[in-house]
Short mmCIF file of C-alpha atoms and ligand atoms in Angstrom, two decimals:
data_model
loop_
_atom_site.label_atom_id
_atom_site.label_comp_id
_atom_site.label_asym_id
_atom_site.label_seq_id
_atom_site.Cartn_x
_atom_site.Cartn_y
_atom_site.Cartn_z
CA UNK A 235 -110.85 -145.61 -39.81
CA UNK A 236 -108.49 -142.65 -40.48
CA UNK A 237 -109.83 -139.39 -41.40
CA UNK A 238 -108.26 -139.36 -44.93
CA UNK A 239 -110.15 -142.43 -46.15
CA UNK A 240 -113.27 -140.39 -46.14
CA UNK A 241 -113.97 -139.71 -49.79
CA UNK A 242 -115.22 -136.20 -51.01
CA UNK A 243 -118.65 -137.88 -51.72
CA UNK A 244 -119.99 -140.97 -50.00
CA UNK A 245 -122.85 -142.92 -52.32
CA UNK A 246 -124.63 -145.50 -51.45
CA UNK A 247 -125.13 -148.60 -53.65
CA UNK A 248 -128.49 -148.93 -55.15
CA UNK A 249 -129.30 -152.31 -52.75
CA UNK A 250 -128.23 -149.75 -49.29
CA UNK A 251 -130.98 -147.02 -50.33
CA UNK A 252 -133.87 -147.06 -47.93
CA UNK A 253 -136.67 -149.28 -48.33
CA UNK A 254 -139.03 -147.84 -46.25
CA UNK A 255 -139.47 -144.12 -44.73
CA UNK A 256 -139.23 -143.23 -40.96
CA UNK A 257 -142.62 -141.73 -39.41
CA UNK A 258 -141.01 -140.05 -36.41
CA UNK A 259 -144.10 -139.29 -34.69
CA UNK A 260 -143.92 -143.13 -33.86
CA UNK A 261 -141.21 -142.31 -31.72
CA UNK A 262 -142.64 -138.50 -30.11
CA UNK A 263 -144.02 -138.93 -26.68
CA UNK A 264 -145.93 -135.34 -27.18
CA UNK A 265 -147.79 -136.34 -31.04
CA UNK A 266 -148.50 -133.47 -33.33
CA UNK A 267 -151.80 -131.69 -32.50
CA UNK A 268 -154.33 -133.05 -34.64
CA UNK A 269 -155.60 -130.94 -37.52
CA UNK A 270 -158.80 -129.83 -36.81
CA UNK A 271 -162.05 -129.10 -38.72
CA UNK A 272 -162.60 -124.99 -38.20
CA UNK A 273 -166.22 -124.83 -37.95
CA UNK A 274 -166.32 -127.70 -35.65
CA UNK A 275 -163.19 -127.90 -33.95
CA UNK A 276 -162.85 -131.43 -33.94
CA UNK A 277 -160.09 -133.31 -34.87
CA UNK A 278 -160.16 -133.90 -38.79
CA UNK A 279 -161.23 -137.54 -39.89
CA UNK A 280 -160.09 -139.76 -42.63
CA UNK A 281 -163.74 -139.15 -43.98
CA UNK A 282 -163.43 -135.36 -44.74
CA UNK A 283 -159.48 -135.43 -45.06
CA UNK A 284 -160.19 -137.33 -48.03
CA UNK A 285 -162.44 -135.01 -49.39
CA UNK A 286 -159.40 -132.84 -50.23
CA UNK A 287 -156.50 -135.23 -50.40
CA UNK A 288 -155.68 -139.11 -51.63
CA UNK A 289 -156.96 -141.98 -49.35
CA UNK A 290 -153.63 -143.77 -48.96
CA UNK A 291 -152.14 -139.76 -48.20
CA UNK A 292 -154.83 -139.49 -45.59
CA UNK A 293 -153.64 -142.89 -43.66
CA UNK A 294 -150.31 -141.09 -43.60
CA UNK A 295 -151.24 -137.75 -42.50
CA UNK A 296 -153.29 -139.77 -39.78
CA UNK A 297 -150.32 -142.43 -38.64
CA UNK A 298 -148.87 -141.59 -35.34
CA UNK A 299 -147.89 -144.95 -34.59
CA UNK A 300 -146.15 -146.94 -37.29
CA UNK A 301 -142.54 -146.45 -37.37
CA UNK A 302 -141.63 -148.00 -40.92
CA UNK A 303 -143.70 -147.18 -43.77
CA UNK A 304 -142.47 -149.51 -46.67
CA UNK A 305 -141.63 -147.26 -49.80
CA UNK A 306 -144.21 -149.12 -52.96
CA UNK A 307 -141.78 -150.87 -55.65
CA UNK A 308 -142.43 -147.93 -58.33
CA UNK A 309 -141.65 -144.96 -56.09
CA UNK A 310 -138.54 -146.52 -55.19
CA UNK A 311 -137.95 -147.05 -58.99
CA UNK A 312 -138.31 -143.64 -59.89
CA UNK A 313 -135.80 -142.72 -56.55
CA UNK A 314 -133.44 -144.63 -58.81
CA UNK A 315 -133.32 -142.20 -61.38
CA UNK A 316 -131.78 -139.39 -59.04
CA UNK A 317 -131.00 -141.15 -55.63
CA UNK A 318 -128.98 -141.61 -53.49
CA UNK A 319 -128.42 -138.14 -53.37
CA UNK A 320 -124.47 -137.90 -52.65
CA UNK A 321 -123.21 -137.18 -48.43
CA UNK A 322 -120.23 -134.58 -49.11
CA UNK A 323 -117.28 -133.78 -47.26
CA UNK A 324 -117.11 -130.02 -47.76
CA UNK A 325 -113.13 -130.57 -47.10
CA UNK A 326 -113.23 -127.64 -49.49
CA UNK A 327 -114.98 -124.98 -47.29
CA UNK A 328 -113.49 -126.32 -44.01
CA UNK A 329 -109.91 -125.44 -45.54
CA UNK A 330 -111.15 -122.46 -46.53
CA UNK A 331 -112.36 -121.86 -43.20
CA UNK A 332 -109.31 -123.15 -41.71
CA UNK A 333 -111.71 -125.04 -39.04
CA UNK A 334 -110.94 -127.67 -37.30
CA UNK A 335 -114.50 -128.58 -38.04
CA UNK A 336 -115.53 -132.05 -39.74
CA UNK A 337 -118.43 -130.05 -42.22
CA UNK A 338 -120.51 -132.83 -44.10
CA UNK A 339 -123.41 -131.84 -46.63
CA UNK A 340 -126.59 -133.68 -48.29
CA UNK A 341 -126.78 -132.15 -51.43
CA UNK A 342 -130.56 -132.68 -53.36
CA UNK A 343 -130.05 -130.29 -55.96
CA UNK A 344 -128.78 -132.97 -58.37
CA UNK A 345 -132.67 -133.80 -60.18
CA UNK A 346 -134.29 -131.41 -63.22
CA UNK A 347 -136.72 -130.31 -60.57
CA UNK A 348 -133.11 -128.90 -58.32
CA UNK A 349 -134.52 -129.56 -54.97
CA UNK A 350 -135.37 -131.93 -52.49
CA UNK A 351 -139.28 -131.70 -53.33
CA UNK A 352 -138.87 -134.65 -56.08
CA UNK A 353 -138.47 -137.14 -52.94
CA UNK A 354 -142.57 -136.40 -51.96
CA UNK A 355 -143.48 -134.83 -55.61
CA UNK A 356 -143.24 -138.75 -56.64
CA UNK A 357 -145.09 -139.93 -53.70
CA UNK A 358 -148.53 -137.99 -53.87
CA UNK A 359 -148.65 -138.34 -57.14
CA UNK A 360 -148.26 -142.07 -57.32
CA UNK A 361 -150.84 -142.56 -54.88
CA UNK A 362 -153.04 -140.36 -56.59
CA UNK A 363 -152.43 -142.63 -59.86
CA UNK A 364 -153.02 -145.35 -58.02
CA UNK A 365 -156.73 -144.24 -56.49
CA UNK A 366 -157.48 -144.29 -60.30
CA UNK A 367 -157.36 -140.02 -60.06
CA UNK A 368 -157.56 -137.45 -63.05
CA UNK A 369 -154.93 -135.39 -61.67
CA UNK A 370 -153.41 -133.06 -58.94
CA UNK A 371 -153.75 -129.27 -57.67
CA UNK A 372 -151.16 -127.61 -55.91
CA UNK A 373 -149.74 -124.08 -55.17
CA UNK A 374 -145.68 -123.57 -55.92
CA UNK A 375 -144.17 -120.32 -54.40
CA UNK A 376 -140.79 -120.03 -55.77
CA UNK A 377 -141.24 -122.75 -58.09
CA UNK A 378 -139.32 -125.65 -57.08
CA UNK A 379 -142.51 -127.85 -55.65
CA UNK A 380 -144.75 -127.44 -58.51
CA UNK A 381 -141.45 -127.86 -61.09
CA UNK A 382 -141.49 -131.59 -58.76
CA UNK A 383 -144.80 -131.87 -59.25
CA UNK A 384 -145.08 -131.71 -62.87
CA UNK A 385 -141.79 -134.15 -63.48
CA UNK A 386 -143.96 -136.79 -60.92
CA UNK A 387 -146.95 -136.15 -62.81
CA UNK A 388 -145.52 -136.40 -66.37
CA UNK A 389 -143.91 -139.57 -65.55
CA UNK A 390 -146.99 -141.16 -64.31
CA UNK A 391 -149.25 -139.96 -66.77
CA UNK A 392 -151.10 -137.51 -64.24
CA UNK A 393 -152.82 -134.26 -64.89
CA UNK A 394 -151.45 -131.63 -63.14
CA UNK A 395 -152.65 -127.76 -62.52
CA UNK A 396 -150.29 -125.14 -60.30
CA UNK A 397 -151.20 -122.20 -58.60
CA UNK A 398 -147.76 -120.16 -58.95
CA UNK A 399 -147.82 -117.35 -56.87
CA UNK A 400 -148.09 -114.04 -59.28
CA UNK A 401 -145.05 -112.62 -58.24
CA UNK A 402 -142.93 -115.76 -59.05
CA UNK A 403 -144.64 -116.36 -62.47
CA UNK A 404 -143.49 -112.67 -63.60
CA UNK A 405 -140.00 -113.24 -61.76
CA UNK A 406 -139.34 -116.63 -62.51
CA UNK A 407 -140.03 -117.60 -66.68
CA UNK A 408 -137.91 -119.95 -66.58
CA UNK A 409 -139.61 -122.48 -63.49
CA UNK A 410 -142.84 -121.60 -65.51
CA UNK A 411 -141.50 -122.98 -68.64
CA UNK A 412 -140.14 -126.26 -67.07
CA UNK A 413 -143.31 -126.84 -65.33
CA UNK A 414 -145.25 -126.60 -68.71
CA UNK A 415 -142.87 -128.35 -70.78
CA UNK A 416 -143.63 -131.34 -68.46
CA UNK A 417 -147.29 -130.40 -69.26
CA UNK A 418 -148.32 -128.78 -66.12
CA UNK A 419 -150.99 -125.69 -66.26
CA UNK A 420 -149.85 -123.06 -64.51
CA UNK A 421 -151.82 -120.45 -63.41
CA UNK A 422 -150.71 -116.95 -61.79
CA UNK A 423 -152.13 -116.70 -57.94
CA UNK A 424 -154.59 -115.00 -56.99
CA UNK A 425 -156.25 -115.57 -60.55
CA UNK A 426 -159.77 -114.81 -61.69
CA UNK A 427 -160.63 -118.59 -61.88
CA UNK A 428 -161.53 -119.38 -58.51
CA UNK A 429 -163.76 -117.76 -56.03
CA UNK A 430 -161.00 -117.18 -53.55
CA UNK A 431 -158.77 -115.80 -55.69
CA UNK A 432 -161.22 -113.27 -57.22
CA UNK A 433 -162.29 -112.56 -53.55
CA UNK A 434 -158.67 -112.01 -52.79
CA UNK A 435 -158.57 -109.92 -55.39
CA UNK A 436 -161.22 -107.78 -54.61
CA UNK A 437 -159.60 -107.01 -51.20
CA UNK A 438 -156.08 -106.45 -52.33
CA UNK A 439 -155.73 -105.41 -55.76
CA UNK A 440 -152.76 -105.76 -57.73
CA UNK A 441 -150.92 -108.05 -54.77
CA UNK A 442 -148.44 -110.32 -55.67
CA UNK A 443 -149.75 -113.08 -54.46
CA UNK A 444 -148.29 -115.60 -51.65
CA UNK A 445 -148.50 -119.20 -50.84
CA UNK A 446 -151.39 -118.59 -48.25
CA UNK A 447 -153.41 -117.45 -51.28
CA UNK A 448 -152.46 -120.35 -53.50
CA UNK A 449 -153.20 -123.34 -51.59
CA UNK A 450 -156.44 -121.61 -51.16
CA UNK A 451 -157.22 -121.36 -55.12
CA UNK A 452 -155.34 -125.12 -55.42
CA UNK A 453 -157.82 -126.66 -52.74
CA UNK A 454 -160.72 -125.08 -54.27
CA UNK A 455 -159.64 -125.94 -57.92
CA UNK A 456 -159.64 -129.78 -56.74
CA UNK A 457 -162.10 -129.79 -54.24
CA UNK A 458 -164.61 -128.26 -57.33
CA UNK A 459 -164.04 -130.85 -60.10
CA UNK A 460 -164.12 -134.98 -59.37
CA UNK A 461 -162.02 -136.75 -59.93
CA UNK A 462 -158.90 -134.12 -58.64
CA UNK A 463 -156.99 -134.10 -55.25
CA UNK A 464 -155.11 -131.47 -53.52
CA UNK A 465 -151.27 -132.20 -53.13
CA UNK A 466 -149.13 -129.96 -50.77
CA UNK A 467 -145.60 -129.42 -51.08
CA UNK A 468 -144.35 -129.30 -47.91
CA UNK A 469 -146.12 -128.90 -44.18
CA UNK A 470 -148.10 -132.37 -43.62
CA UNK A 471 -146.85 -135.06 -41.80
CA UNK A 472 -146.94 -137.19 -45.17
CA UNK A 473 -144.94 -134.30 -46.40
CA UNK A 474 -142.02 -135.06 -43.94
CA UNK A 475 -142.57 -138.71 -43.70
CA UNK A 476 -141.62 -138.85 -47.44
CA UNK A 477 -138.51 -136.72 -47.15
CA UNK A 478 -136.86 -139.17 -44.30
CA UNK A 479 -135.60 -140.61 -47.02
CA UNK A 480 -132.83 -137.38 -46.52
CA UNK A 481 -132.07 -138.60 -43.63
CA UNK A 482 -132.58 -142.04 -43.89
CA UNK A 483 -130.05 -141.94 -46.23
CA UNK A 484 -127.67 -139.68 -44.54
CA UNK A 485 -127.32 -141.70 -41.51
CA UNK A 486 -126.54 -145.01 -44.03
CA UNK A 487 -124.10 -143.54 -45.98
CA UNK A 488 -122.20 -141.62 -42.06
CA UNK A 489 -122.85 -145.14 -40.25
CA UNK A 490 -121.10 -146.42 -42.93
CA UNK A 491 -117.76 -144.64 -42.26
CA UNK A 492 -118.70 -144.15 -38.37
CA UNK A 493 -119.08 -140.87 -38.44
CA UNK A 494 -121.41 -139.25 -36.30
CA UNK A 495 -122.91 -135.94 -36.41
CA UNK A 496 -122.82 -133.63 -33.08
CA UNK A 497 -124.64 -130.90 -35.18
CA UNK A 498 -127.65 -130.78 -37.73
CA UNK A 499 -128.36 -127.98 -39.65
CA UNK A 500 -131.29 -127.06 -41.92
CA UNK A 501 -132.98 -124.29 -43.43
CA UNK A 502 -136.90 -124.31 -42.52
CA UNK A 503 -139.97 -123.21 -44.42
CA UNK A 504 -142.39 -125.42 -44.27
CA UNK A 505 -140.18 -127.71 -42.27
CA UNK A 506 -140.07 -131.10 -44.83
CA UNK A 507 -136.47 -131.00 -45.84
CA UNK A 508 -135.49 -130.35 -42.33
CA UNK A 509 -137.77 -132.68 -40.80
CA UNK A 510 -137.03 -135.49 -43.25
CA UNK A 511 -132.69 -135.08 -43.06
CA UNK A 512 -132.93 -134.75 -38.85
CA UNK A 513 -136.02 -137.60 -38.63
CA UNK A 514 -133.38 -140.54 -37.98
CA UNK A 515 -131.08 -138.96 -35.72
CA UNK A 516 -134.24 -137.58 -33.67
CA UNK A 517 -135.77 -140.94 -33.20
CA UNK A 518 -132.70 -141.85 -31.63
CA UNK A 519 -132.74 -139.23 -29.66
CA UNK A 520 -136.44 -139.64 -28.52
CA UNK A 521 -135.52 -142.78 -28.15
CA UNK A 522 -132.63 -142.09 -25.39
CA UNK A 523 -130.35 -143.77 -27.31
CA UNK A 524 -127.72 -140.50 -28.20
CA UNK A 525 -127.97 -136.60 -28.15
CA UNK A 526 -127.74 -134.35 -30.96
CA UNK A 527 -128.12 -130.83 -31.57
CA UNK A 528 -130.68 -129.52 -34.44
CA UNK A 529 -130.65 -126.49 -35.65
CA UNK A 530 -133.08 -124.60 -37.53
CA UNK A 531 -132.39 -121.68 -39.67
CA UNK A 532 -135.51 -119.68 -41.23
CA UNK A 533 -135.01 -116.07 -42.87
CA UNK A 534 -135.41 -113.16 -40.52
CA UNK A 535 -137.87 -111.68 -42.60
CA UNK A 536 -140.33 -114.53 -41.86
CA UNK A 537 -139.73 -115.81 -38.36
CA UNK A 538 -142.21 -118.14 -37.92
CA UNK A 539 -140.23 -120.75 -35.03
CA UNK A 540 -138.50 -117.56 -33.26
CA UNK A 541 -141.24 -114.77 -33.36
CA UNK A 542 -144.02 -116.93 -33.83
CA UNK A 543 -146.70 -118.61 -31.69
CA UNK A 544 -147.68 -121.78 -30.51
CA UNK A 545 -150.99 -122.07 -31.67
CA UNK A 546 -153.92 -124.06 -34.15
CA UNK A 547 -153.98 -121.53 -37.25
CA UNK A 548 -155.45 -121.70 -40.89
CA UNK A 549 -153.08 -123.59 -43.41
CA UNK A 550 -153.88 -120.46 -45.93
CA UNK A 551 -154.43 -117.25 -46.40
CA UNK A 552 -158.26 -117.50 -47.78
CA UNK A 553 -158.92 -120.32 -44.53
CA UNK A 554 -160.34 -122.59 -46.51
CA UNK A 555 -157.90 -125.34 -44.80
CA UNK A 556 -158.48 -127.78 -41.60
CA UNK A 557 -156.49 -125.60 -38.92
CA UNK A 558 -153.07 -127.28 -37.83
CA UNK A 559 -151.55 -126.33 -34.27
CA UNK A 560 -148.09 -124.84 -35.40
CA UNK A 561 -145.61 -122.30 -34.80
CA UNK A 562 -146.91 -119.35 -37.22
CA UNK A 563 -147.21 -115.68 -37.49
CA UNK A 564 -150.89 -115.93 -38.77
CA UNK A 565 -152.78 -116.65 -41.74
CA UNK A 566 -153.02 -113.41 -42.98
CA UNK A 567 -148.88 -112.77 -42.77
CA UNK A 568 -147.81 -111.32 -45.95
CA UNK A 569 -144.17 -111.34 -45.61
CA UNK A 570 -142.23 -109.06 -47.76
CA UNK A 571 -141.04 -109.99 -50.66
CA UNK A 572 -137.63 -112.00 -50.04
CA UNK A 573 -135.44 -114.10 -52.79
CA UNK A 574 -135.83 -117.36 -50.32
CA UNK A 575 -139.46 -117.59 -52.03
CA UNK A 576 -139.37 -121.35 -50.31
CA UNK A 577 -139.16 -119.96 -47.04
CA UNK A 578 -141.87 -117.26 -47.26
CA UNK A 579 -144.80 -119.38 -45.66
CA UNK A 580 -146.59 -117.98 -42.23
CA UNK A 581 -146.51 -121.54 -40.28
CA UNK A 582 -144.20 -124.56 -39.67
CA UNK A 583 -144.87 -128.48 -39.86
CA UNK A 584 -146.87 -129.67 -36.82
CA UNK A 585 -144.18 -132.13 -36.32
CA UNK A 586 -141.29 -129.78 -36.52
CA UNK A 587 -143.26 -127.61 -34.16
CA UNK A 588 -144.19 -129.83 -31.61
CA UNK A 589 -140.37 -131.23 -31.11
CA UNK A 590 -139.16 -127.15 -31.24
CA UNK A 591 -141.90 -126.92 -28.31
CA UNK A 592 -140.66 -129.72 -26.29
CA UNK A 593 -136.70 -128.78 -26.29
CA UNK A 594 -135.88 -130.84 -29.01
CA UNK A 595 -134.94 -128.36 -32.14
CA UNK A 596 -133.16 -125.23 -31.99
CA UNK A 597 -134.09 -122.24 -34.04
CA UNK A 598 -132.46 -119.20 -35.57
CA UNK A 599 -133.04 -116.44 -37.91
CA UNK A 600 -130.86 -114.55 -40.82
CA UNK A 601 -130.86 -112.13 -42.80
CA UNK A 602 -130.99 -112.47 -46.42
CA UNK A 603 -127.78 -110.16 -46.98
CA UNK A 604 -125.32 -112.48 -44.70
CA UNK A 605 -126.66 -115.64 -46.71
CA UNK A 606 -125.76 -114.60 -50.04
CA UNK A 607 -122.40 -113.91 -48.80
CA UNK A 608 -122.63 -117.15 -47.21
CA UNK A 609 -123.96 -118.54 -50.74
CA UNK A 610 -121.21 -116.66 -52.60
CA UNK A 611 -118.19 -118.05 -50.19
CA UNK A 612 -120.02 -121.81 -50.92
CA UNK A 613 -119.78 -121.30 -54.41
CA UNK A 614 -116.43 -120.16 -55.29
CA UNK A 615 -115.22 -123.35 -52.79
CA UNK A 616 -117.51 -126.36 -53.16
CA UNK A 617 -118.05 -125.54 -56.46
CA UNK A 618 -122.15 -125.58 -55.95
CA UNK A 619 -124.52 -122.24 -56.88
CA UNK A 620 -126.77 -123.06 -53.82
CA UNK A 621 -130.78 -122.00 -53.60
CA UNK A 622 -131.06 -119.10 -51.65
CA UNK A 623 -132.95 -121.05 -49.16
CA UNK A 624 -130.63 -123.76 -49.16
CA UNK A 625 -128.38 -121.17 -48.44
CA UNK A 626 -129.75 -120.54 -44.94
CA UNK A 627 -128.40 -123.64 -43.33
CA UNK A 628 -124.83 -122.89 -45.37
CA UNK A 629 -125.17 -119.70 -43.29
CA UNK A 630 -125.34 -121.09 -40.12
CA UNK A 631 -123.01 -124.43 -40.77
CA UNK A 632 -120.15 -121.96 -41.63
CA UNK A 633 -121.12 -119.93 -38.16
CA UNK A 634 -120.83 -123.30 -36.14
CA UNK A 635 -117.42 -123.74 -38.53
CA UNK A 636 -115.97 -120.63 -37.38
CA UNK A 637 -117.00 -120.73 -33.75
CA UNK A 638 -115.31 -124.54 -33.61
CA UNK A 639 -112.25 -122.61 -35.01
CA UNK A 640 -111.96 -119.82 -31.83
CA UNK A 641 -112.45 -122.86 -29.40
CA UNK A 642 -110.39 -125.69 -31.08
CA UNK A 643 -113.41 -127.95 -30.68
CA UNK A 644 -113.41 -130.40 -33.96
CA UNK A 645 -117.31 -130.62 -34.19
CA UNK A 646 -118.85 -133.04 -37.22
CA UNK A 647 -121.40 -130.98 -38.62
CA UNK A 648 -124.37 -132.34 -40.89
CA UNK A 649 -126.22 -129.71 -43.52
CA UNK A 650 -129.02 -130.07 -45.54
CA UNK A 651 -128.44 -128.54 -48.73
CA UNK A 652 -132.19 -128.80 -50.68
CA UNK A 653 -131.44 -127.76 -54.12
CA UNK A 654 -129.58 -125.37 -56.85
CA UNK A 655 -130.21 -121.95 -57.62
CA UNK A 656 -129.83 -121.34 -61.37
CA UNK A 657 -133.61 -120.40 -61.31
CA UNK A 658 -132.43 -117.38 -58.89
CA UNK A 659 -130.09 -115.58 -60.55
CA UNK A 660 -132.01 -112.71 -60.57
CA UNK A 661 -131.16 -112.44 -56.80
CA UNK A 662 -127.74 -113.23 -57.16
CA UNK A 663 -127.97 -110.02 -59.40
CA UNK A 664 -129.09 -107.75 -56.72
CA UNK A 665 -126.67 -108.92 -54.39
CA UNK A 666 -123.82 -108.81 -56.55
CA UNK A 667 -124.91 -105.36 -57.09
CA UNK A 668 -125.21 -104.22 -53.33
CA UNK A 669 -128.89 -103.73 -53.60
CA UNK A 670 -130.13 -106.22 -51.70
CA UNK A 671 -131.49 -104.96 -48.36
CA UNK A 672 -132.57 -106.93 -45.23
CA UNK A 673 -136.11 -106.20 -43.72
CA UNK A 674 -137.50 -107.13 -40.64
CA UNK A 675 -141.10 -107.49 -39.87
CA UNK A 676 -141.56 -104.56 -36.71
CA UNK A 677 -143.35 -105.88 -33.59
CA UNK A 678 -146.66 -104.28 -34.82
CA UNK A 679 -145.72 -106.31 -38.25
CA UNK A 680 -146.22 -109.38 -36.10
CA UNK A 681 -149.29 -108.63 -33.96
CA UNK A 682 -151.17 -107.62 -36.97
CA UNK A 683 -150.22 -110.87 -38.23
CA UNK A 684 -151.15 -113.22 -34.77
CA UNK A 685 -154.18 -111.08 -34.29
CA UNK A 686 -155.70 -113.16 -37.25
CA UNK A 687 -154.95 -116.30 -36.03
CA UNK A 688 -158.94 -118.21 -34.57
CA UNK A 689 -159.97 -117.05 -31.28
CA UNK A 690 -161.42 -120.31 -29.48
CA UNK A 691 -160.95 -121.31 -25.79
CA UNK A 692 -157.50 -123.03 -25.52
CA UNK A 693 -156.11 -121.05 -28.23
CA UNK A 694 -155.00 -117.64 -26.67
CA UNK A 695 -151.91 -116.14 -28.56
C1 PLP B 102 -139.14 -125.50 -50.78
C2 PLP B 102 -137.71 -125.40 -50.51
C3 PLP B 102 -137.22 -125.24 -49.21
C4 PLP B 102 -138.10 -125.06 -48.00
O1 PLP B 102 -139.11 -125.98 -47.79
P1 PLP B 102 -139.13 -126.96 -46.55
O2 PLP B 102 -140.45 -127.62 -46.63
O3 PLP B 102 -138.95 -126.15 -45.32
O4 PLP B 102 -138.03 -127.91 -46.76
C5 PLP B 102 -135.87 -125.22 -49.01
N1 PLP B 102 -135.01 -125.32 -50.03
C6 PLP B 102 -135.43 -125.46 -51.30
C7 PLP B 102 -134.42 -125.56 -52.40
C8 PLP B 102 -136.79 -125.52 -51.58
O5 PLP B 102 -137.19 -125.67 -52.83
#
């Protein structure tokens, strides 16, 4: 097919969206390390997972081997609302770039929620519904999960209680009002109304809070009253089985033009948007069946893939969580205070970690400074105000651009861009006035930070 039959945006038709989502870890000769129970250090089991989240979520976490999990009737309903999320050719920003680069995005930011975190926001909470819950407790950083949250919740008649961290509640008004006009409670983190949190307190007063601390007040808030269950944004294997449907429905709408990607970008903070938009291509890959290069992009001011290590950590700050073996810089890593709030958390997805261990995933880090330019340039082409952490893989698709453009190579290159960033103006502000700064954790920054992580016998940092 010639090149100029690709249209701007490719869509799928309602009967081509994905009926069931990927679980790559069917396809991963090395699984992810099983989360493990931190005063025994044995592997988790259904039993006390489901002490803390949903029954059916627990099967998830806890399938390594089924490849195709069918999506139930009414999640796939409610995808119907805002999916398929359009494939674009950014034909826009390559002439801009004057590459000779093929530059494809996925954009997610077209929901009320603006990011990709609707896709498994309607997924927990269904199953919750459908285990006859009360409700859901969560933590939301920059609030974009919990704003998902409460939309999946509303919809489904759910109750629903968010731990925003504190610094994001006073920043961010407006994500607090959307939450609670869809009838969430939102409560600043670390707040007076759990033990953690006025523990937390106690030891840092006046902080402003961070996800670490959050999920730590969320899982006590719903581990403390029946008839709650604690739902996590991004991290968990559910987490990134639920957001294949990126992918999923990336590769439908390229296969259906035959285009192929040779590159796939993605920003990574907990690791679910990238995991779910590369899951497809990687199973073929694991598979044998073709090559492709992943890339991911976290902020330099929270380097958990390229300064991190190897090794089982707490999921939170307060380590009340199972331990999970990831790529992190330590529970206790407070990373400065950054406008990608979705990309401030210490660890990575077991999954995403595992593959980044074994070869698989490439990783890279940027500073916040060169991705608002990057952001900016996006804008005034595409016509999209991207999140700031969408904004990371934009950063490093337009890199790959321009170094396709010095060697004449005409690369297809596959972004992930999770969501809009209306809510983030205030950082827009900064950089529009030159007073945004970079900052990099020192080395001492980092050892402080993996000096927390559990001392048992197999886990040496
Ligand atoms: C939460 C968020 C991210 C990062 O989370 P992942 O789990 O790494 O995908 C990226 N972009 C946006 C817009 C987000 O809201």
């Amino acid at each position: 097919m010639s090149e100029n039959k690709i249209p701007y945006k490719i869509y799928l038709e309602e009967s081509e969206m994905p009926k069931a989502w990927y679980n790559v870890r069917a396809d991963m000769k090395n699984k992810p390390a099983p989360l493990l129970n931190p005063g025994t250090l044995q592997p988790m089991t259904a039993q006390e997972l489901g002490a803390v989240f949903c029954d059916e979520l627990v099967q998830q976490e806890l399938d390594n081997d089924n490849a195709y999990i069918p999506i139930p009737q009414e999640i796939l309903d409610f995808y119907k609302m805002y999916r398929p999320s359009p494939l674009v050719r950014a034909y826009c920003l390559e002439e801009k770039l004057q590459t000779p680069a093929k530059i494809y995005y996925k954009f997610e930011g077209n929901n009320t929620s603006g990011s990709h975190k609707l896709n498994s926001a309607i997924a927990q909470a269904y199953y919750a519904k459908n285990q006859g819950l009360k409700g859901v407790t969560t933590e939301t950083g920059a609030g974009q999960w919990g704003t998902a949250l409460a939309m999946a919740c509303a919809y489904l008649g759910l109750d629903c209680k968010v731990y925003m961290v504190k610094c994001s509640y006073e920043q961010k008004p407006f994500r607090r009002e959307v939450m609670r006009t869809y009838g969430a409670d939102v409560t600043p983190s670390p707040s007076m109304t759990t033990e953690i949190g006025r523990k937390i307190l106690e030891q840092h007063p006046g902080t402003s809070g961070s996800l670490g601390c959050a999920i730590s007040e969320a899982v006590e808030a719903a581990t403390s009253q029946p008839g709650y269950r604690y739902v996590l944004g991004s991290v968990l294997n559910q987490v990134l089985l639920h957001q294949s449907v990126i992918g999923l429905e990336s590769k439908a709408a390229m296969d259906k033009y035959g285009i192929v990607p040779d590159v796939i970008i993605g920003c990574a903070g907990g690791g679910s948007n990238l995991g779910g938009l590369i899951s497809p291509f990687m199973g073929q890959m694991l598979r044998g069946e073709r090559n492709y290069r992943f890339i991911a992009v976290e902020p330099a001011s929270c380097p958990s893939l390229t300064r991190g290590k190897f090794v089982y950590d707490f999921c939170d700050t307060g380590m009340v969580t199972p331990l999970a073996k990831m790529y992190t810089l330590g529970s206790n890593f407070i990373p400065s205070a950054s406008h990608a709030g979705g990309l401030r958390y210490h660890g990575m997805s077991p999954v995403l970690s595992q593959l980044y261990h074994d070869g698989y995933i490439e990783a890279t880090s940027v500073e916040q400074t060169s991705v608002f330019a990057a952001a900016e340039q996006f804008a005034r082409v595409e016509g999209i105000l991207p999140a700031p952490e969408s904004s990371h893989a934009i950063k490093v698709a337009i890199d790959e651009a321009l170094k396709c453009k010095e060697t004449g190579e005409e690369k297809t290159i596959l972004f992930g861009l999770t969501g809009t960033g209306y809510f983030d103006m205030y950082a827009y502000e900064k950089f529009n006035n030159g007073e945004m700064s970079d900052y990099f954790p020192s080395d001492e920054d980092i050892l402080a930070g993996l000096s927390q992580i559990p001392h048992f016998p197999g886990n040496e940092i």
